[in-house]
PDB file of C-alpha atoms and ligand atoms in Angstrom:
ATOM      1  CA  MET A  11      37.249  69.571 -13.971  1.00  0.00           C
ATOM      2  CA  LEU A  12      36.105  70.315 -17.505  1.00  0.00           C
ATOM      3  CA  LYS A  13      33.624  73.192 -17.414  1.00  0.00           C
ATOM      4  CA  ILE A  14      30.961  72.781 -20.093  1.00  0.00           C
ATOM      5  CA  THR A  15      28.322  75.211 -21.338  1.00  0.00           C
ATOM      6  CA  VAL A  16      25.448  73.624 -23.272  1.00  0.00           C
ATOM      7  CA  LEU A  17      23.676  75.588 -26.029  1.00  0.00           C
ATOM      8  CA  VAL A  18      20.102  74.540 -26.851  1.00  0.00           C
ATOM      9  CA  SER A  19      17.056  75.645 -28.828  1.00  0.00           C
ATOM     10  CA  GLY A  20      14.264  73.228 -27.984  1.00  0.00           C
ATOM     11  CA  ASN A  21      13.150  70.272 -25.919  1.00  0.00           C
ATOM     12  CA  GLY A  22      16.581  69.500 -24.466  1.00  0.00           C
ATOM     13  CA  THR A  23      16.534  65.703 -24.331  1.00  0.00           C
ATOM     14  CA  ASN A  24      20.243  65.632 -25.156  1.00  0.00           C
ATOM     15  CA  LEU A  25      20.822  68.156 -22.374  1.00  0.00           C
ATOM     16  CA  GLN A  26      18.868  65.850 -20.044  1.00  0.00           C
ATOM     17  CA  ALA A  27      21.090  62.897 -21.008  1.00  0.00           C
ATOM     18  CA  ILE A  28      24.160  64.995 -20.138  1.00  0.00           C
ATOM     19  CA  ILE A  29      22.692  66.150 -16.789  1.00  0.00           C
ATOM     20  CA  ASP A  30      21.723  62.577 -15.833  1.00  0.00           C
ATOM     21  CA  LYS A  31      25.086  61.102 -16.768  1.00  0.00           C
ATOM     22  CA  ILE A  32      27.012  63.769 -14.861  1.00  0.00           C
ATOM     23  CA  GLU A  33      24.810  63.067 -11.807  1.00  0.00           C
ATOM     24  CA  HIS A  34      25.376  59.299 -12.189  1.00  0.00           C
ATOM     25  CA  LYS A  35      29.121  59.827 -12.709  1.00  0.00           C
ATOM     26  CA  GLU A  36      29.025  58.236 -16.160  1.00  0.00           C
ATOM     27  CA  ILE A  37      30.481  61.539 -17.370  1.00  0.00           C
ATOM     28  CA  ARG A  38      33.462  62.084 -15.091  1.00  0.00           C
ATOM     29  CA  ASN A  39      35.467  65.202 -14.196  1.00  0.00           C
ATOM     30  CA  THR A  40      32.877  67.489 -15.772  1.00  0.00           C
ATOM     31  CA  GLU A  41      30.902  70.439 -14.422  1.00  0.00           C
ATOM     32  CA  LEU A  42      27.894  71.794 -16.328  1.00  0.00           C
ATOM     33  CA  VAL A  43      28.351  75.516 -15.647  1.00  0.00           C
ATOM     34  CA  GLY A  44      25.376  76.793 -17.609  1.00  0.00           C
ATOM     35  CA  VAL A  45      22.790  76.421 -20.353  1.00  0.00           C
ATOM     36  CA  ILE A  46      22.014  79.036 -23.010  1.00  0.00           C
ATOM     37  CA  SER A  47      19.004  79.017 -25.321  1.00  0.00           C
ATOM     38  CA  ASN A  48      18.201  81.360 -28.195  1.00  0.00           C
ATOM     39  CA  ASN A  49      14.540  80.465 -27.700  1.00  0.00           C
ATOM     40  CA  PRO A  50      12.820  81.793 -24.548  1.00  0.00           C
ATOM     41  CA  ASN A  51      10.247  78.967 -24.682  1.00  0.00           C
ATOM     42  CA  ALA A  52      12.744  76.115 -24.928  1.00  0.00           C
ATOM     43  CA  TYR A  53      11.824  73.386 -22.423  1.00  0.00           C
ATOM     44  CA  ALA A  54      15.570  72.778 -22.102  1.00  0.00           C
ATOM     45  CA  LEU A  55      15.749  75.913 -19.894  1.00  0.00           C
ATOM     46  CA  GLU A  56      13.283  74.327 -17.444  1.00  0.00           C
ATOM     47  CA  ARG A  57      15.285  71.105 -17.390  1.00  0.00           C
ATOM     48  CA  ALA A  58      18.396  73.081 -16.391  1.00  0.00           C
ATOM     49  CA  LYS A  59      16.575  75.054 -13.684  1.00  0.00           C
ATOM     50  CA  LYS A  60      15.132  71.855 -12.177  1.00  0.00           C
ATOM     51  CA  HIS A  61      18.715  70.707 -11.585  1.00  0.00           C
ATOM     52  CA  GLY A  62      19.933  74.059 -10.214  1.00  0.00           C
ATOM     53  CA  ILE A  63      21.992  74.823 -13.321  1.00  0.00           C
ATOM     54  CA  PRO A  64      22.229  78.497 -14.409  1.00  0.00           C
ATOM     55  CA  ALA A  65      20.034  78.926 -17.505  1.00  0.00           C
ATOM     56  CA  LYS A  66      19.855  81.986 -19.739  1.00  0.00           C
ATOM     57  CA  CYS A  67      17.974  82.951 -22.853  1.00  0.00           C
ATOM     58  CA  ILE A  68      20.070  85.012 -25.266  1.00  0.00           C
ATOM     59  CA  SER A  69      17.823  85.658 -28.245  1.00  0.00           C
ATOM     60  CA  PRO A  70      18.960  87.386 -31.436  1.00  0.00           C
ATOM     61  CA  LYS A  71      15.557  89.110 -31.380  1.00  0.00           C
ATOM     62  CA  SER A  72      16.555  91.063 -28.241  1.00  0.00           C
ATOM     63  CA  PHE A  73      19.423  92.816 -30.037  1.00  0.00           C
ATOM     64  CA  GLU A  74      19.491  95.473 -32.736  1.00  0.00           C
ATOM     65  CA  THR A  75      22.328  93.854 -34.646  1.00  0.00           C
ATOM     66  CA  ARG A  76      23.720  90.365 -35.131  1.00  0.00           C
ATOM     67  CA  GLU A  77      27.065  91.644 -33.811  1.00  0.00           C
ATOM     68  CA  GLN A  78      25.490  92.681 -30.500  1.00  0.00           C
ATOM     69  CA  PHE A  79      23.861  89.252 -30.175  1.00  0.00           C
ATOM     70  CA  HIS A  80      27.179  87.531 -30.920  1.00  0.00           C
ATOM     71  CA  GLN A  81      29.010  89.671 -28.391  1.00  0.00           C
ATOM     72  CA  ALA A  82      26.450  88.958 -25.663  1.00  0.00           C
ATOM     73  CA  LEU A  83      26.705  85.219 -26.313  1.00  0.00           C
ATOM     74  CA  LEU A  84      30.493  85.227 -26.216  1.00  0.00           C
ATOM     75  CA  GLU A  85      30.545  87.339 -23.046  1.00  0.00           C
ATOM     76  CA  VAL A  86      28.403  84.852 -21.112  1.00  0.00           C
ATOM     77  CA  VAL A  87      30.330  81.808 -22.333  1.00  0.00           C
ATOM     78  CA  ASN A  88      33.596  83.535 -21.371  1.00  0.00           C
ATOM     79  CA  ALA A  89      32.227  84.697 -17.998  1.00  0.00           C
ATOM     80  CA  TRP A  90      31.343  81.093 -17.122  1.00  0.00           C
ATOM     81  CA  LYS A  91      34.998  80.165 -17.807  1.00  0.00           C
ATOM     82  CA  THR A  92      33.861  77.539 -20.286  1.00  0.00           C
ATOM     83  CA  ASP A  93      36.367  74.901 -21.401  1.00  0.00           C
ATOM     84  CA  LEU A  94      34.031  73.123 -23.818  1.00  0.00           C
ATOM     85  CA  ILE A  95      30.898  74.387 -25.600  1.00  0.00           C
ATOM     86  CA  VAL A  96      28.364  71.628 -26.337  1.00  0.00           C
ATOM     87  CA  LEU A  97      25.772  72.265 -29.060  1.00  0.00           C
ATOM     88  CA  ALA A  98      22.819  70.054 -28.132  1.00  0.00           C
ATOM     89  CA  GLY A  99      20.154  70.900 -30.686  1.00  0.00           C
ATOM     90  CA  TYR A 100      21.295  74.548 -31.028  1.00  0.00           C
ATOM     91  CA  LEU A 101      19.822  75.802 -34.276  1.00  0.00           C
ATOM     92  CA  VAL A 102      21.644  79.143 -34.613  1.00  0.00           C
ATOM     93  CA  ILE A 103      24.847  79.608 -36.646  1.00  0.00           C
ATOM     94  CA  LEU A 104      27.680  80.316 -34.199  1.00  0.00           C
ATOM     95  CA  PRO A 105      29.594  83.601 -34.396  1.00  0.00           C
ATOM     96  CA  LYS A 106      32.871  83.256 -36.320  1.00  0.00           C
ATOM     97  CA  ALA A 107      34.682  84.882 -33.382  1.00  0.00           C
ATOM     98  CA  MET A 108      33.384  82.151 -31.062  1.00  0.00           C
ATOM     99  CA  VAL A 109      34.419  79.325 -33.409  1.00  0.00           C
ATOM    100  CA  GLU A 110      37.908  80.859 -33.595  1.00  0.00           C
ATOM    101  CA  ALA A 111      38.241  81.595 -29.864  1.00  0.00           C
ATOM    102  CA  TYR A 112      37.058  78.070 -28.993  1.00  0.00           C
ATOM    103  CA  SER A 113      38.851  76.178 -31.744  1.00  0.00           C
ATOM    104  CA  SER A 114      38.701  72.394 -31.034  1.00  0.00           C
ATOM    105  CA  ARG A 115      36.632  73.235 -27.925  1.00  0.00           C
ATOM    106  CA  ILE A 116      33.113  73.125 -29.429  1.00  0.00           C
ATOM    107  CA  ILE A 117      31.230  69.900 -30.172  1.00  0.00           C
ATOM    108  CA  ASN A 118      27.896  69.336 -31.888  1.00  0.00           C
ATOM    109  CA  ILE A 119      25.457  66.425 -32.089  1.00  0.00           C
ATOM    110  CA  HIS A 120      23.977  65.843 -35.541  1.00  0.00           C
ATOM    111  CA  PRO A 121      21.167  63.308 -36.145  1.00  0.00           C
ATOM    112  CA  SER A 122      22.673  61.468 -39.142  1.00  0.00           C
ATOM    113  CA  LEU A 123      25.843  59.669 -40.149  1.00  0.00           C
ATOM    114  CA  ILE A 124      27.923  62.590 -41.472  1.00  0.00           C
ATOM    115  CA  PRO A 125      28.723  63.173 -44.369  1.00  0.00           C
ATOM    116  CA  SER A 126      25.205  62.002 -45.281  1.00  0.00           C
ATOM    117  CA  PHE A 127      22.191  64.222 -44.637  1.00  0.00           C
ATOM    118  CA  CYS A 128      24.089  67.161 -43.149  1.00  0.00           C
ATOM    119  CA  GLY A 129      24.993  70.755 -43.968  1.00  0.00           C
ATOM    120  CA  GLN A 130      22.712  73.730 -44.490  1.00  0.00           C
ATOM    121  CA  GLY A 131      19.003  72.985 -44.169  1.00  0.00           C
ATOM    122  CA  PHE A 132      19.516  69.598 -42.499  1.00  0.00           C
ATOM    123  CA  TYR A 133      18.371  69.906 -38.901  1.00  0.00           C
ATOM    124  CA  GLY A 134      15.881  68.224 -36.591  1.00  0.00           C
ATOM    125  CA  LEU A 135      13.024  66.365 -38.274  1.00  0.00           C
ATOM    126  CA  LYS A 136      14.128  67.503 -41.762  1.00  0.00           C
ATOM    127  CA  VAL A 137      17.098  65.131 -41.511  1.00  0.00           C
ATOM    128  CA  HIS A 138      14.863  62.130 -40.847  1.00  0.00           C
ATOM    129  CA  GLU A 139      12.403  63.151 -43.600  1.00  0.00           C
ATOM    130  CA  ALA A 140      15.314  63.218 -46.069  1.00  0.00           C
ATOM    131  CA  VAL A 141      16.595  59.845 -44.845  1.00  0.00           C
ATOM    132  CA  LEU A 142      13.175  58.249 -45.428  1.00  0.00           C
ATOM    133  CA  ALA A 143      12.729  59.981 -48.804  1.00  0.00           C
ATOM    134  CA  ARG A 144      16.069  58.552 -50.001  1.00  0.00           C
ATOM    135  CA  GLY A 145      15.256  55.089 -48.723  1.00  0.00           C
ATOM    136  CA  VAL A 146      18.528  54.410 -46.936  1.00  0.00           C
ATOM    137  CA  LYS A 147      18.482  51.392 -44.636  1.00  0.00           C
ATOM    138  CA  VAL A 148      20.907  52.655 -41.986  1.00  0.00           C
ATOM    139  CA  THR A 149      21.150  56.099 -40.399  1.00  0.00           C
ATOM    140  CA  GLY A 150      22.454  57.235 -37.013  1.00  0.00           C
ATOM    141  CA  ALA A 151      24.069  60.144 -35.224  1.00  0.00           C
ATOM    142  CA  THR A 152      27.436  61.906 -35.177  1.00  0.00           C
ATOM    143  CA  VAL A 153      29.317  63.966 -32.608  1.00  0.00           C
ATOM    144  CA  HIS A 154      31.858  66.253 -34.236  1.00  0.00           C
ATOM    145  CA  PHE A 155      34.052  69.211 -33.383  1.00  0.00           C
ATOM    146  CA  VAL A 156      32.867  72.482 -34.882  1.00  0.00           C
ATOM    147  CA  ASP A 157      34.935  74.334 -37.474  1.00  0.00           C
ATOM    148  CA  GLY A 158      34.053  77.209 -39.818  1.00  0.00           C
ATOM    149  CA  GLY A 159      31.652  75.109 -41.940  1.00  0.00           C
ATOM    150  CA  THR A 160      28.279  73.481 -41.309  1.00  0.00           C
ATOM    151  CA  ASP A 161      28.757  69.917 -40.001  1.00  0.00           C
ATOM    152  CA  THR A 162      32.253  69.753 -41.545  1.00  0.00           C
ATOM    153  CA  GLY A 163      34.489  69.461 -38.463  1.00  0.00           C
ATOM    154  CA  PRO A 164      36.467  66.455 -37.190  1.00  0.00           C
ATOM    155  CA  ILE A 165      34.263  63.484 -36.262  1.00  0.00           C
ATOM    156  CA  SER A 166      34.540  62.202 -32.667  1.00  0.00           C
ATOM    157  CA  LEU A 167      31.917  59.463 -32.446  1.00  0.00           C
ATOM    158  CA  GLN A 168      29.220  57.915 -34.618  1.00  0.00           C
ATOM    159  CA  LYS A 169      26.580  55.296 -34.006  1.00  0.00           C
ATOM    160  CA  ALA A 170      24.421  53.563 -36.607  1.00  0.00           C
ATOM    161  CA  VAL A 171      20.675  52.999 -36.235  1.00  0.00           C
ATOM    162  CA  GLU A 172      18.471  50.778 -38.413  1.00  0.00           C
ATOM    163  CA  VAL A 173      15.758  52.404 -40.549  1.00  0.00           C
ATOM    164  CA  LYS A 174      12.517  50.391 -40.507  1.00  0.00           C
ATOM    165  CA  GLU A 175      10.077  50.010 -43.420  1.00  0.00           C
ATOM    166  CA  ASP A 176       7.150  51.562 -41.589  1.00  0.00           C
ATOM    167  CA  ASP A 177       9.123  54.419 -40.005  1.00  0.00           C
ATOM    168  CA  THR A 178       7.674  57.916 -39.823  1.00  0.00           C
ATOM    169  CA  PRO A 179      10.122  60.844 -39.426  1.00  0.00           C
ATOM    170  CA  GLU A 180       8.988  61.147 -35.808  1.00  0.00           C
ATOM    171  CA  ALA A 181       9.480  57.448 -35.034  1.00  0.00           C
ATOM    172  CA  LEU A 182      12.914  57.463 -36.648  1.00  0.00           C
ATOM    173  CA  GLN A 183      13.935  60.640 -34.812  1.00  0.00           C
ATOM    174  CA  LYS A 184      12.952  59.045 -31.502  1.00  0.00           C
ATOM    175  CA  ARG A 185      14.929  55.841 -32.242  1.00  0.00           C
ATOM    176  CA  VAL A 186      18.024  57.813 -33.351  1.00  0.00           C
ATOM    177  CA  MET A 187      17.873  59.820 -30.123  1.00  0.00           C
ATOM    178  CA  GLU A 188      17.331  56.809 -27.852  1.00  0.00           C
ATOM    179  CA  GLN A 189      19.801  54.450 -29.536  1.00  0.00           C
ATOM    180  CA  ALA A 190      22.500  56.896 -30.608  1.00  0.00           C
ATOM    181  CA  GLU A 191      22.379  60.564 -29.567  1.00  0.00           C
ATOM    182  CA  TRP A 192      21.805  60.154 -25.826  1.00  0.00           C
ATOM    183  CA  GLU A 193      24.675  57.669 -25.730  1.00  0.00           C
ATOM    184  CA  ILE A 194      27.379  59.220 -27.922  1.00  0.00           C
ATOM    185  CA  LEU A 195      27.073  62.875 -26.869  1.00  0.00           C
ATOM    186  CA  PRO A 196      27.665  62.124 -23.154  1.00  0.00           C
ATOM    187  CA  LYS A 197      30.374  59.630 -24.117  1.00  0.00           C
ATOM    188  CA  ALA A 198      32.213  62.216 -26.234  1.00  0.00           C
ATOM    189  CA  ILE A 199      32.131  64.700 -23.331  1.00  0.00           C
ATOM    190  CA  ASP A 200      33.508  62.070 -20.958  1.00  0.00           C
ATOM    191  CA  MET A 201      36.289  61.211 -23.411  1.00  0.00           C
ATOM    192  CA  ILE A 202      37.277  64.871 -23.813  1.00  0.00           C
ATOM    193  CA  ALA A 203      37.126  65.528 -20.056  1.00  0.00           C
ATOM    194  CA  ASN A 204      39.387  62.568 -19.392  1.00  0.00           C
ATOM    195  CA  GLY A 205      41.938  63.170 -22.144  1.00  0.00           C
ATOM    196  CA  LYS A 206      40.919  60.132 -24.208  1.00  0.00           C
ATOM    197  CA  ILE A 207      40.706  61.891 -27.583  1.00  0.00           C
ATOM    198  CA  LYS A 208      42.529  64.704 -29.357  1.00  0.00           C
ATOM    199  CA  VAL A 209      42.056  66.608 -32.596  1.00  0.00           C
ATOM    200  CA  ILE A 210      44.857  66.213 -35.109  1.00  0.00           C
ATOM    201  CA  GLY A 211      44.219  68.207 -38.286  1.00  0.00           C
ATOM    202  CA  ASN A 212      40.779  67.243 -39.560  1.00  0.00           C
ATOM    203  CA  LYS A 213      40.617  64.004 -37.596  1.00  0.00           C
ATOM    204  CA  VAL A 214      39.962  62.935 -34.026  1.00  0.00           C
ATOM    205  CA  GLN A 215      42.308  60.319 -32.643  1.00  0.00           C
ATOM    206  CA  LYS A 216      42.132  58.187 -29.520  1.00  0.00           C
ATOM    207  CA  VAL A 217      44.870  58.840 -26.964  1.00  0.00           C
ATOM    208  CA  LYS A 218      46.523  55.554 -26.042  1.00  0.00           C
TER     209      LYS A 218
HETATM  210  C1  GAR B  19      18.489  66.452 -31.829  1.00  0.00           C
HETATM  211  O1  GAR B  19      17.971  65.400 -32.602  1.00  0.00           O
HETATM  212  C2  GAR B  19      19.787  66.952 -32.426  1.00  0.00           C
HETATM  213  O2  GAR B  19      20.571  65.939 -32.980  1.00  0.00           O
HETATM  214  C3  GAR B  19      19.261  67.893 -33.497  1.00  0.00           C
HETATM  215  O3  GAR B  19      18.202  68.555 -32.868  1.00  0.00           O
HETATM  216  C4  GAR B  19      17.585  67.681 -31.919  1.00  0.00           C
HETATM  217  C5  GAR B  19      17.464  68.400 -30.594  1.00  0.00           C
HETATM  218  O4  GAR B  19      16.717  67.625 -29.670  1.00  0.00           O
HETATM  219  N1  GAR B  19      20.293  68.784 -33.945  1.00  0.00           N
HETATM  220  C6  GAR B  19      20.410  69.156 -35.218  1.00  0.00           C
HETATM  221  O5  GAR B  19      19.637  68.816 -36.094  1.00  0.00           O
HETATM  222  C7  GAR B  19      21.602  70.049 -35.510  1.00  0.00           C
HETATM  223  N2  GAR B  19      21.858  70.122 -36.915  1.00  0.00           N
HETATM  224  P1  GAR B  19      16.768  67.914 -28.099  1.00  0.00           P
HETATM  225  O6  GAR B  19      16.487  69.416 -27.898  1.00  0.00           O
HETATM  226  O7  GAR B  19      15.662  67.074 -27.532  1.00  0.00           O
HETATM  227  O8  GAR B  19      18.113  67.527 -27.577  1.00  0.00           O
END
């Protein structure tokens, strides 16, 4: 069983997709051991509690230093014996020590086709605003492993989504979630849990 801990900051619709697909056995051999939010008001925490999943808020604001916050986060993830950390709309930069300790064992969902519209400052609705401002016709979502950079790690899965002429950032965000994010994040977890993909250098390869 792959033990996953999901890190969130907001609504938690990606978390919900993971919970539902574990319950429906579309994600196999996976146990969701806990959910951590930096934001005490994140609805994602309620979603976890409704399904009997341990849910904790670890906020940087509750600690005197960044180091203390980082240590508290790492301690909980370690205590839950996490095999894979899943960033599902987690908007805090991860501690370097965590990225190193969990090398090739952290994945993130990003709401664009990396390497477009990613990196510092590109998160949530801002991504979709930038997509519409540039006038691209196709966008999408990416699941990637996390390395020391921002959105630079090996890419596991991507799915394209059409941009429509009358899209608003909100409408596009919703379509990218429905058509891409809620599908490829659970799928990537299932593939990792069942030994279907591996990281080789800066690439992800399918295991035959
Ligand atoms: C999702 O669209 C996710 O891709 C994005 O935040 C949203 C969280 O929604 N993540 C980023 O922008 C990370 N750079 P959710 O809380 O409903 O899952």
